[in-house]
Amino acid sequence: MSAEKITTQKVNFKVFRFNADEDYLPYYENYTLDVTSEDVVLDVLNKIKWEHDGSFSYRRSCRHGICGACAIKVNGRSTLACKESMTTMIEYFGNDITLEPLSTKRAVKDMIIDKGDFWEKHAAVTPYLVADIDECPSCENLVSPHDAEELNEADLCIQCGACHYACPVVEINSDFFGPAAFAAAYRFEADVRDNDGDRLINVNEEKQGVWDCVKCFECAEVCPKEINPIEKITKLHQMAFKRGVAKNNVATRHAVGFLHSIKKHGVLDEGGLVLYSEGAHIVKHIPVALQMFRKGKIVMPWNMPKSDNLDEIQKLIKSSSTVKF
Amino acid sequence: MKKLKYALFTGCTAKQSTPEQMMSTLAVARKLNIELIELTEASCCGASHLQDYDDFLSLVLNARNIAYAEKHGLTMVTICNTCQLNTAMTKHRLDKNPELKAKVNEKLAEVGLEYKGTSNVIHFLYAIIDDFGLDKIKEMVVKPLSQFNIAPFYGCHNIRPSELHDESHKQKENPYKPTSLDDLIIACGGKNVDYEEKNKCCGFHVELQAPHTAAVLTGTAIAGATDNNADMMVTPCPLCHLKLDTQTKSASEAIGREVSLPVLHMQQMVGLALGCTPAELGLQHHVTDVNFI
Ligand code: SF4
Ligand code: SF4
Ligand code: FES
């Protein structure tokens, strides 16, 4: 235990309440509670249930940050209730704290949500090892420490769903697998023993796949286990190119287009990139392009700026490229 | 105060689709007596896409850009959130991993360069706040923006991942309740608007491959600012600016509601408060008219 003295302060909580069986609409209940410097968010949930309203509902099991059951949102920030210190939350947000489920629209009862879409997507990425292993092997299937490092700790995910419900694309595109499912897909794609050929193709498909990630880093920010799902998404992009399963479509051309542009100009040729990525579909961009042109926002090909010492850049591209498309 | 001097990494849009961003950066730097040495040798940072294709190449190119700032012995200043993320992320990865740094330097040596790790990389917004100081800006304001409700739009890549950005900032930014841009609005005499989307994504990076997702995000952001009585938005990121300023038609269609607000670059807002003319700041280059001046 720390030698520091335990302090107590009053905190105002605004707590999301809803019972899908009885209520038409959710509402918020206010509680002012004494919070000690030792409390985690789960202690607050317990206080509400034990001291104020026995019907207040939330999930928890391990109280050690390993079961993933207790994830909720504190002032819009997803977190594990059993791991998050209230002192940190007060430092972050002051003494007015709002407690909500990970996704209010999926609420079943108070903090408890229907995580069905999360599990469906998890299941859709083949989240297990696919390997032809001798039923009675003469020795274990060894994985070297070096190969194990390739997982980049993706195997530490506890499926709490914090990243999934913080991801803006999950809310807009219902097909999108979401950051946790991608992290799971990566975990097995990066495993040297795995030989499933379809998973990587599946997570690279348009609509559901990694290419629709907007790169907002919400998932990296939020993950209580520091899995950094967007890093795994980036690696799934790279794997698709390296293993030759990247399809020739607008998303992949958009990534590769940067290389072509940099090779030619050092800087990005914005118009050239759109043309290369879209091909004939470029026509749909013409109305906006015309507006931009009128406002002096389009540089003509003959006026394209170039980086100084372009020869250096070209030389480096030649010597440092590691992928071919 | 000693004159501030930085190596300026302009990024690509400043020279193409957002010329007003370049103009206003230079105008504000003049007003604040900040010297900017433009890194004319710099390449594109890859805009968070090149590394999806070739991670190592992306590292080498970004390390080369930083190496030029190091040659000047200056801190690198970026004026685009995504340039900031890519460049600072490269710096972080190389500084933490001597083996990777050696590999990158092996390549850079072919063109007579070396990445040492001696230059910090910061966005101009934080150079103004951390190094120049908001109090001094406040003193220099000649045309306070006092009649205006201004909605800050932070842009993902300046605030997330916070662990990375905390390395280069003097004052930490809470990605769930960021304050830097709000503070700058107040320093310029304006009223800062609080709204849910201020730290959310504009959708820029999937505009080509997932246009609907991108448009919904843009539309929701403008709608959020509008519903909280904003007269205009302000952003430190030219990519957010492009989205919010030029894509209002698709954004409106996607959310089923007509939305449109004037959007200023952070530099333009400061420039206006410091008495720069609209023409100097390139307001004529906006697609959504800035008609309040
Ligand atoms: S970075 Fe991608 S996967 Fe992660 S939250 Fe943002 S859109 Fe979702
Ligand atoms: S990646 Fe992190 S935030 Fe997402 S489900 Fe796994 S542990 Fe939770
Ligand atoms: S109760 Fe198990 S992770 Fe919090």
XYZ file of C-alpha atoms and ligand atoms in Angstrom:
638
model
C 0.000 0.000 0.000
C 1.138 3.503 -0.646
C 2.310 5.514 2.297
C 0.183 8.447 1.174
C -2.831 9.345 3.264
C -6.181 8.271 1.906
C -8.281 11.330 1.106
C -12.018 11.622 0.504
C -13.942 14.066 -1.640
C -17.503 14.609 -2.840
C -18.179 13.822 -6.492
C -21.381 14.424 -8.457
C -22.377 11.474 -10.578
C -24.852 11.570 -13.435
C -25.738 7.966 -14.090
C -27.478 6.478 -17.127
C -30.524 4.452 -16.142
C -32.674 2.312 -18.385
C -34.628 -0.894 -18.126
C -35.565 -2.178 -21.559
C -38.432 -4.191 -20.060
C -40.102 -1.212 -18.385
C -38.851 2.134 -19.666
C -39.694 3.800 -22.958
C -36.728 6.126 -22.674
C -33.493 6.167 -20.727
C -32.978 8.824 -18.057
C -30.145 10.013 -15.843
C -30.087 9.774 -12.066
C -27.883 12.044 -9.954
C -25.904 10.844 -6.953
C -23.422 12.758 -4.835
C -21.015 10.301 -3.275
C -17.915 10.299 -1.133
C -15.039 9.037 -3.228
C -11.708 8.082 -1.711
C -8.331 8.354 -3.373
C -8.186 4.542 -3.373
C -11.477 3.985 -5.205
C -11.745 2.637 -8.712
C -14.818 3.279 -10.860
C -16.243 -0.135 -9.926
C -16.287 0.919 -6.259
C -18.588 3.764 -7.259
C -20.908 1.380 -9.116
C -20.963 -0.839 -6.033
C -21.728 2.124 -3.772
C -24.691 3.082 -5.928
C -26.029 -0.469 -5.866
C -25.327 -1.237 -2.221
C -26.211 2.106 -0.675
C -28.779 3.685 -3.008
C -30.564 1.397 -5.414
C -30.296 -2.383 -5.350
C -31.768 -2.614 -8.845
C -28.846 -0.752 -10.402
C -27.201 -3.170 -12.862
C -23.757 -3.598 -14.333
C -21.453 -6.428 -15.326
C -18.359 -7.400 -13.397
C -16.607 -10.593 -12.554
C -12.851 -10.742 -12.048
C -12.168 -7.275 -10.572
C -8.649 -7.672 -11.935
C -8.867 -6.306 -15.464
C -8.870 -9.713 -17.088
C -12.463 -10.760 -17.816
C -13.454 -7.674 -19.811
C -16.972 -7.593 -18.370
C -16.969 -4.238 -16.628
C -16.163 -1.806 -19.469
C -18.315 1.355 -19.344
C -17.986 4.990 -20.401
C -16.841 7.677 -18.000
C -17.487 11.147 -19.450
C -17.488 9.623 -22.916
C -14.238 7.738 -22.393
C -14.500 3.955 -22.412
C -12.666 2.216 -19.623
C -12.567 -0.854 -17.399
C -14.444 0.087 -14.240
C -12.384 -2.261 -12.083
C -9.063 -0.879 -13.283
C -9.705 2.831 -13.630
C -8.790 4.917 -10.635
C -11.314 7.577 -9.656
C -8.442 9.915 -8.806
C -7.342 9.804 -12.438
C -10.899 10.389 -13.627
C -11.273 13.427 -11.357
C -7.934 14.742 -12.612
C -9.204 14.251 -16.152
C -12.729 15.581 -15.837
C -13.194 17.328 -12.511
C -15.896 16.531 -9.975
C -18.822 16.125 -12.367
C -18.696 12.592 -13.653
C -21.098 10.934 -16.080
C -21.374 7.142 -16.101
C -22.869 5.489 -19.172
C -22.838 2.067 -20.797
C -20.376 1.525 -23.654
C -23.175 2.078 -26.138
C -26.358 3.784 -24.966
C -28.332 2.585 -27.956
C -27.518 -1.032 -27.091
C -28.464 -0.648 -23.417
C -30.485 -3.473 -21.885
C -30.365 -2.461 -18.250
C -28.369 0.485 -16.914
C -24.686 -0.273 -17.683
C -25.444 -3.624 -19.282
C -25.515 -3.663 -23.057
C -26.339 -6.211 -25.708
C -22.874 -7.007 -27.096
C -24.298 -9.273 -29.796
C -22.824 -7.365 -32.739
C -19.409 -7.430 -31.091
C -19.437 -11.217 -30.709
C -20.860 -11.762 -34.180
C -17.993 -9.841 -35.706
C -15.489 -11.533 -33.475
C -16.745 -14.907 -34.681
C -16.654 -13.770 -38.312
C -12.861 -13.373 -38.424
C -12.051 -17.033 -37.603
C -10.610 -16.111 -34.191
C -8.775 -19.377 -33.640
C -5.729 -21.197 -34.896
C -6.185 -23.058 -38.167
C -3.332 -25.518 -38.490
C -2.634 -29.025 -39.731
C -1.085 -30.433 -36.651
C -0.317 -34.089 -36.188
C -2.723 -35.479 -33.610
C 0.108 -37.236 -31.823
C 3.146 -35.049 -32.467
C 6.488 -36.322 -31.277
C 7.249 -32.959 -29.723
C 5.439 -29.707 -29.048
C 4.842 -27.196 -31.828
C 7.461 -24.758 -30.727
C 7.178 -21.058 -31.438
C 10.416 -19.164 -31.066
C 10.450 -16.036 -28.867
C 11.187 -14.024 -31.994
C 8.096 -15.408 -33.764
C 5.980 -14.910 -30.659
C 6.933 -11.245 -30.639
C 5.238 -10.913 -34.008
C 1.882 -11.088 -32.241
C 2.655 -7.657 -30.797
C 0.610 -8.527 -27.719
C -2.594 -8.862 -29.748
C -3.208 -12.038 -27.733
C -3.697 -9.932 -24.597
C -7.094 -8.636 -25.786
C -9.809 -9.388 -23.221
C -12.734 -8.662 -25.581
C -14.035 -5.911 -23.354
C -15.515 -4.084 -26.351
C -14.242 -0.654 -25.319
C -12.582 -0.052 -28.667
C -15.464 -1.485 -30.689
C -17.982 0.928 -29.180
C -15.574 3.856 -29.390
C -15.057 3.298 -33.111
C -17.039 5.777 -35.218
C -17.147 3.465 -38.228
C -18.882 0.680 -36.280
C -21.768 3.103 -35.740
C -22.061 4.117 -39.388
C -21.230 0.967 -41.332
C -22.917 -2.036 -39.720
C -20.796 -4.445 -41.788
C -17.489 -3.074 -40.493
C -15.770 -5.709 -38.350
C -14.344 -3.162 -35.930
C -11.008 -2.783 -34.137
C -11.278 -5.717 -31.705
C -12.163 -8.205 -34.438
C -9.263 -6.923 -36.522
C -6.903 -7.277 -33.574
C -8.133 -10.874 -33.193
C -7.651 -11.536 -36.899
C -4.140 -10.168 -36.678
C -3.365 -12.301 -33.655
C -3.885 -15.462 -35.719
C -2.532 -14.147 -39.019
C 0.706 -13.297 -37.237
C 0.961 -16.765 -35.684
C 3.543 -18.847 -37.563
C 1.538 -22.036 -36.941
C -1.618 -20.703 -38.602
C -2.295 -21.617 -42.212
C -5.819 -20.345 -42.768
C -5.824 -18.797 -46.215
C -9.165 -17.003 -46.048
C -8.996 -14.856 -42.925
C -6.702 -12.216 -44.401
C -8.796 -12.015 -47.554
C -11.958 -11.737 -45.466
C -10.666 -8.825 -43.389
C -9.463 -7.045 -46.516
C -12.823 -7.157 -48.288
C -14.469 -3.843 -49.041
C -17.270 -2.683 -46.749
C -16.455 -4.935 -43.768
C -12.702 -4.827 -43.923
C -9.695 -2.869 -42.691
C -9.777 -0.385 -45.560
C -12.792 1.424 -44.129
C -10.941 2.348 -40.942
C -10.809 6.171 -40.771
C -7.563 6.181 -38.785
C -9.049 8.181 -35.937
C -6.989 6.340 -33.262
C -9.985 6.185 -30.906
C -9.319 2.449 -30.459
C -5.651 2.965 -29.626
C -6.499 5.676 -27.124
C -9.182 3.720 -25.364
C -7.835 0.178 -25.031
C -7.224 -0.652 -21.357
C -4.810 -3.406 -22.369
C -2.795 -1.208 -24.711
C -3.422 -3.517 -27.631
C -3.301 -0.596 -30.080
C -5.792 -2.093 -32.571
C -5.033 0.437 -35.321
C -1.439 -0.734 -35.305
C -2.773 -4.243 -35.989
C -5.014 -2.875 -38.728
C -1.986 -1.261 -40.347
C -0.174 -4.582 -40.166
C -3.119 -6.355 -41.799
C -2.899 -3.844 -44.653
C 0.803 -4.557 -44.996
C 0.288 -8.331 -44.842
C -2.239 -8.153 -47.650
C 0.353 -6.521 -49.912
C 3.222 -8.727 -48.755
C 1.281 -11.954 -49.227
C -0.127 -10.835 -52.538
C -3.790 -10.967 -51.567
C -4.423 -7.214 -51.842
C -7.094 -6.657 -54.460
C -6.696 -3.958 -57.037
C -9.350 -1.512 -55.838
C -9.724 2.136 -54.937
C -8.476 1.594 -51.370
C -5.281 -0.256 -52.278
C -4.543 2.053 -55.194
C -4.964 4.973 -52.809
C -2.167 3.596 -50.604
C 0.110 2.676 -53.495
C -0.636 5.978 -55.242
C 1.363 7.834 -52.630
C 4.487 5.960 -53.682
C 4.046 6.854 -57.351
C 3.489 10.470 -56.511
C 6.455 10.736 -54.175
C 8.680 9.033 -56.747
C 7.711 11.619 -59.333
C 7.467 14.827 -57.316
C 8.721 14.151 -53.791
C 5.489 15.737 -52.628
C 2.013 14.369 -53.183
C 0.219 15.186 -56.420
C -3.301 15.475 -54.995
C -5.130 15.398 -58.313
C -2.907 12.625 -59.605
C -3.630 10.516 -56.534
C -7.398 10.815 -56.935
C -7.110 9.953 -60.639
C -4.857 6.948 -59.957
C -7.132 5.674 -57.160
C -10.481 6.250 -58.826
C -9.697 5.581 -62.489
C -12.813 6.299 -64.576
C -14.801 7.000 -61.401
C -12.973 10.292 -61.148
C -15.979 11.910 -62.857
C -17.926 11.888 -59.618
C -15.393 14.285 -58.121
C -15.720 16.831 -60.924
C -18.386 19.092 -59.348
C -16.362 19.611 -56.165
C -13.131 19.875 -58.164
C -14.659 22.672 -60.250
C -15.671 24.583 -57.126
C -12.185 24.138 -55.763
C -10.645 25.216 -59.054
C -12.616 28.455 -58.987
C -11.205 29.184 -55.539
C -7.614 28.537 -56.556
C -7.412 25.187 -54.781
C -6.313 23.050 -57.712
C -2.770 23.093 -59.033
C -2.439 22.175 -62.699
C -0.088 19.291 -63.594
C 2.358 21.668 -65.276
C 2.608 23.710 -62.085
C 3.090 20.770 -59.712
C 5.625 21.689 -57.036
C 8.604 19.373 -56.548
C 10.776 18.674 -53.541
C 14.353 19.954 -53.701
C 16.951 17.169 -53.982
C 14.339 14.917 -55.579
C 17.133 12.592 -56.712
C 17.757 11.679 -53.059
C 14.130 10.708 -52.590
C 14.172 8.611 -55.752
C 17.361 6.898 -54.686
C 15.885 6.074 -51.288
C 12.711 4.704 -52.833
C 14.855 2.413 -54.955
C 16.984 1.178 -52.091
C 14.416 1.081 -49.285
C 11.258 -0.294 -50.901
C 10.255 -3.591 -49.368
C 6.959 -4.304 -51.171
C 5.756 -4.737 -54.736
C 2.158 -4.364 -55.940
C 12.026 36.912 -25.334
C 14.502 35.303 -27.691
C 13.176 35.233 -31.244
C 11.532 31.886 -31.955
C 12.877 30.020 -34.950
C 11.649 26.743 -36.424
C 12.112 24.494 -39.432
C 8.773 24.501 -41.242
C 7.488 21.269 -42.777
C 4.656 22.603 -44.925
C 3.204 19.265 -46.008
C 1.621 18.894 -49.433
C -1.812 20.512 -49.146
C -0.360 23.896 -48.168
C 1.130 24.079 -51.655
C -1.930 22.757 -53.463
C -5.502 22.540 -52.152
C -5.152 24.827 -49.136
C -2.971 27.721 -50.308
C -4.672 29.872 -47.667
C -3.094 27.721 -44.987
C 0.388 28.577 -46.240
C -0.479 32.261 -46.576
C -1.931 32.516 -43.093
C 0.931 30.573 -41.504
C 3.440 33.013 -42.927
C 1.296 36.039 -42.086
C 0.910 34.969 -38.450
C 4.596 34.113 -38.147
C 5.445 37.635 -39.368
C 3.079 39.201 -36.828
C 4.515 37.118 -33.996
C 8.088 37.664 -35.169
C 8.616 33.915 -35.489
C 11.205 32.867 -38.064
C 10.278 29.859 -40.195
C 12.903 28.154 -42.361
C 10.999 26.146 -44.957
C 12.220 22.592 -45.491
C 12.034 22.705 -49.282
C 13.749 19.316 -49.535
C 11.012 17.511 -47.592
C 8.904 14.820 -49.231
C 5.287 13.898 -48.544
C 4.916 12.191 -45.135
C 2.753 9.473 -46.672
C -0.353 10.910 -45.035
C -0.928 7.761 -42.946
C -1.463 5.734 -46.132
C 2.021 4.993 -47.471
C 2.833 2.946 -44.370
C -0.143 0.692 -45.087
C 1.775 -0.294 -48.193
C 5.429 -0.060 -47.229
C 6.191 0.682 -43.605
C 9.966 0.740 -43.886
C 9.981 3.112 -46.840
C 7.624 5.408 -44.982
C 10.016 5.459 -42.022
C 13.012 6.224 -44.231
C 11.275 9.115 -45.992
C 9.997 10.655 -42.774
C 13.380 10.246 -41.103
C 14.906 12.072 -44.058
C 12.547 15.012 -43.508
C 13.465 15.207 -39.841
C 17.170 14.903 -40.709
C 16.868 18.168 -42.637
C 15.389 19.920 -39.602
C 18.246 18.497 -37.534
C 20.754 19.887 -40.028
C 19.399 23.349 -39.236
C 19.557 22.529 -35.544
C 15.901 23.507 -35.239
C 12.648 22.091 -33.890
C 10.431 20.998 -36.764
C 7.053 22.678 -36.941
C 4.225 21.036 -38.874
C 0.995 22.684 -39.988
C -1.038 19.549 -40.623
C -2.260 17.079 -38.005
C -1.493 14.070 -40.170
C 2.023 15.323 -41.012
C 2.462 15.785 -37.272
C 1.316 12.250 -36.481
C 3.422 10.572 -39.163
C 6.543 12.557 -38.429
C 6.292 12.335 -34.647
C 5.443 8.622 -34.872
C 8.566 8.035 -36.982
C 10.641 9.938 -34.443
C 9.112 7.961 -31.588
C 9.753 4.593 -33.237
C 13.334 5.397 -34.193
C 14.240 6.941 -30.849
C 12.850 3.907 -28.996
C 14.449 1.302 -31.235
C 18.192 1.684 -31.898
C 18.194 -1.319 -34.210
C 15.512 0.162 -36.441
C 17.221 3.534 -36.315
C 20.480 1.942 -37.496
C 18.676 0.268 -40.382
C 17.082 3.526 -41.439
C 20.365 5.386 -41.119
C 22.068 2.816 -43.286
C 19.725 3.901 -46.086
C 19.983 7.604 -45.327
C 23.776 7.336 -45.461
C 23.440 6.534 -49.169
C 22.351 10.117 -49.697
C 24.710 11.579 -47.121
C 22.119 12.101 -44.381
C 21.692 10.876 -40.840
C 18.747 10.791 -38.455
C 20.030 11.614 -34.992
C 16.883 12.283 -32.992
C 17.929 15.768 -31.936
C 14.975 17.789 -33.269
C 11.589 17.872 -31.597
C 8.526 17.784 -33.866
C 5.532 19.939 -32.914
C 2.418 21.271 -34.562
C 2.351 25.059 -35.049
C -0.669 25.223 -32.714
C 1.452 23.956 -29.836
C 4.437 26.074 -30.849
C 2.171 29.082 -30.417
C 0.708 27.869 -27.141
C 3.751 26.251 -25.493
C 6.570 28.437 -26.800
C 5.058 31.798 -27.691
C 2.391 31.872 -24.999
C -1.309 32.612 -24.993
C -0.919 35.607 -22.695
C 1.312 37.316 -25.194
C -1.128 36.580 -28.014
C -3.877 38.097 -25.904
C -1.864 41.284 -25.454
C -1.280 41.547 -29.187
C -4.921 41.160 -30.246
C -6.112 44.288 -32.032
C -9.360 42.962 -33.493
C -10.888 40.665 -30.882
C -13.347 38.165 -32.347
C -15.773 39.028 -29.609
C -19.011 38.814 -31.585
C -18.360 35.244 -32.626
C -19.160 31.810 -31.301
C -16.336 29.664 -32.608
C -16.458 25.865 -32.599
C -13.041 24.246 -32.229
C -12.496 21.130 -34.325
C -9.326 19.490 -33.041
C -8.706 16.751 -35.611
C -7.767 13.215 -34.538
C -4.085 13.214 -35.347
C -3.185 16.095 -33.039
C -4.774 14.559 -29.948
C -4.605 10.771 -30.408
C -2.687 8.693 -29.526
C -2.118 10.963 -26.520
C 0.891 9.003 -25.345
C 2.739 9.984 -28.518
C 1.702 13.627 -28.430
C 2.546 14.007 -24.756
C 6.169 13.383 -25.727
C 6.384 16.584 -27.739
C 4.027 18.884 -25.822
C 4.874 20.884 -22.741
C 1.254 20.884 -21.600
C -0.621 17.616 -21.827
C -3.803 17.578 -23.875
C -6.699 15.415 -22.686
C -7.981 13.749 -25.862
C -11.443 13.434 -24.293
C -11.561 17.044 -23.213
C -8.972 18.944 -25.213
C -8.439 22.599 -24.370
C -5.643 24.073 -26.525
C -7.826 25.297 -29.357
C -10.536 26.481 -26.950
C -7.900 28.486 -25.094
C -6.646 29.971 -28.361
C -10.180 31.016 -29.348
C -10.579 32.744 -25.990
C -7.174 34.416 -26.348
C -8.359 35.797 -29.703
C -11.372 37.279 -27.944
C -13.895 34.780 -29.320
C -16.396 32.613 -27.489
C -15.533 28.918 -27.602
C -18.365 26.540 -28.409
C -18.558 23.211 -26.617
C -20.049 20.367 -28.637
C -19.747 16.616 -28.759
C -17.926 16.319 -32.068
C -15.070 18.680 -31.309
C -12.605 15.831 -30.717
C -14.137 13.445 -33.278
C -13.089 12.388 -36.747
C -13.929 14.288 -39.968
C -13.665 11.160 -42.125
C -11.042 12.548 -44.514
C -8.924 9.426 -44.760
C -11.647 7.218 -46.216
C -13.176 9.767 -48.522
C -12.336 7.693 -51.608
C -12.891 4.148 -50.333
C -15.810 4.749 -47.954
C -17.468 7.984 -49.082
C -20.657 7.437 -47.089
C -18.808 6.961 -43.785
C -16.667 9.994 -44.520
C -19.668 12.151 -45.403
C -21.657 11.166 -42.312
C -18.739 12.087 -40.058
C -18.288 15.475 -41.742
C -22.007 16.201 -41.662
C -22.393 15.213 -38.026
C -19.494 17.459 -37.018
C -20.872 20.536 -38.797
C -24.366 19.802 -37.466
C -23.031 19.507 -33.906
C -21.305 22.879 -34.156
C -24.397 24.470 -35.744
C -26.750 23.153 -33.074
C -24.573 24.721 -30.416
C -24.863 28.133 -32.032
C -21.490 28.265 -33.714
C -20.974 31.053 -36.242
C -17.921 29.293 -37.588
C -15.535 26.429 -36.967
C -11.778 26.528 -36.574
C -9.281 23.711 -37.084
C -5.507 23.223 -36.970
C -5.666 20.560 -39.697
C -5.846 21.312 -43.433
C -7.317 17.863 -44.123
C -10.200 18.478 -41.708
C -10.504 21.886 -43.326
C -10.808 20.400 -46.792
C -13.512 18.064 -45.584
C -15.524 20.647 -43.642
C -15.094 23.449 -46.177
C -15.407 21.710 -49.552
C -17.570 18.638 -48.913
C -20.727 20.148 -47.424
C -22.942 18.909 -50.262
C -22.175 15.212 -49.805
C -22.159 15.705 -46.032
C -25.634 17.258 -46.124
C -26.969 14.467 -48.314
C -25.492 11.813 -46.056
C -27.129 13.117 -42.893
C -30.322 14.306 -44.564
C -29.974 17.878 -43.447
C -28.509 20.981 -45.022
C -25.302 21.892 -43.167
C -22.661 24.477 -43.912
C -20.493 26.715 -41.755
C -17.502 28.924 -42.516
C -14.351 27.109 -41.388
C -11.152 28.903 -40.470
C -7.670 27.479 -40.255
C -6.277 28.045 -36.783
C -3.720 30.420 -38.342
C -6.447 32.470 -40.036
C -8.275 32.956 -36.757
C -5.137 34.176 -35.022
C -4.293 36.324 -38.035
C -7.706 38.025 -38.004
C -7.404 38.804 -34.301
C -3.912 40.210 -34.846
C -5.176 42.530 -37.567
C -4.111 40.747 -40.760
C -6.334 41.449 -43.765
C -8.668 38.734 -45.083
C -6.752 38.729 -48.374
C -3.434 38.200 -46.592
C -4.966 35.171 -44.883
C -6.372 33.768 -48.107
C -10.035 33.793 -47.067
C -10.904 34.134 -50.762
C -9.720 30.532 -51.253
C -12.519 28.965 -49.211
C -15.308 27.089 -50.951
C -17.803 27.824 -48.162
C -17.818 31.609 -48.107
C -16.437 33.313 -45.060
C -19.035 36.050 -45.121
C -18.913 37.406 -41.592
C -16.068 39.831 -42.256
S -8.711 3.885 -35.893
Fe -10.040 2.694 -37.249
S -10.665 0.885 -36.120
Fe -9.752 2.337 -34.636
S -11.535 3.428 -33.831
Fe -10.784 4.639 -35.571
S -11.927 3.900 -37.368
Fe -12.226 2.416 -35.701
S -8.489 -4.443 -28.138
Fe -8.447 -3.559 -26.088
S -10.300 -2.276 -26.005
Fe -10.540 -3.653 -27.730
S -11.689 -5.393 -26.913
Fe -9.489 -5.921 -26.770
S -8.880 -5.275 -24.718
Fe -10.858 -4.285 -25.121
S -14.391 -7.040 -13.664
Fe -13.175 -8.231 -15.000
S -12.179 -6.720 -16.214
Fe -13.243 -5.534 -14.742
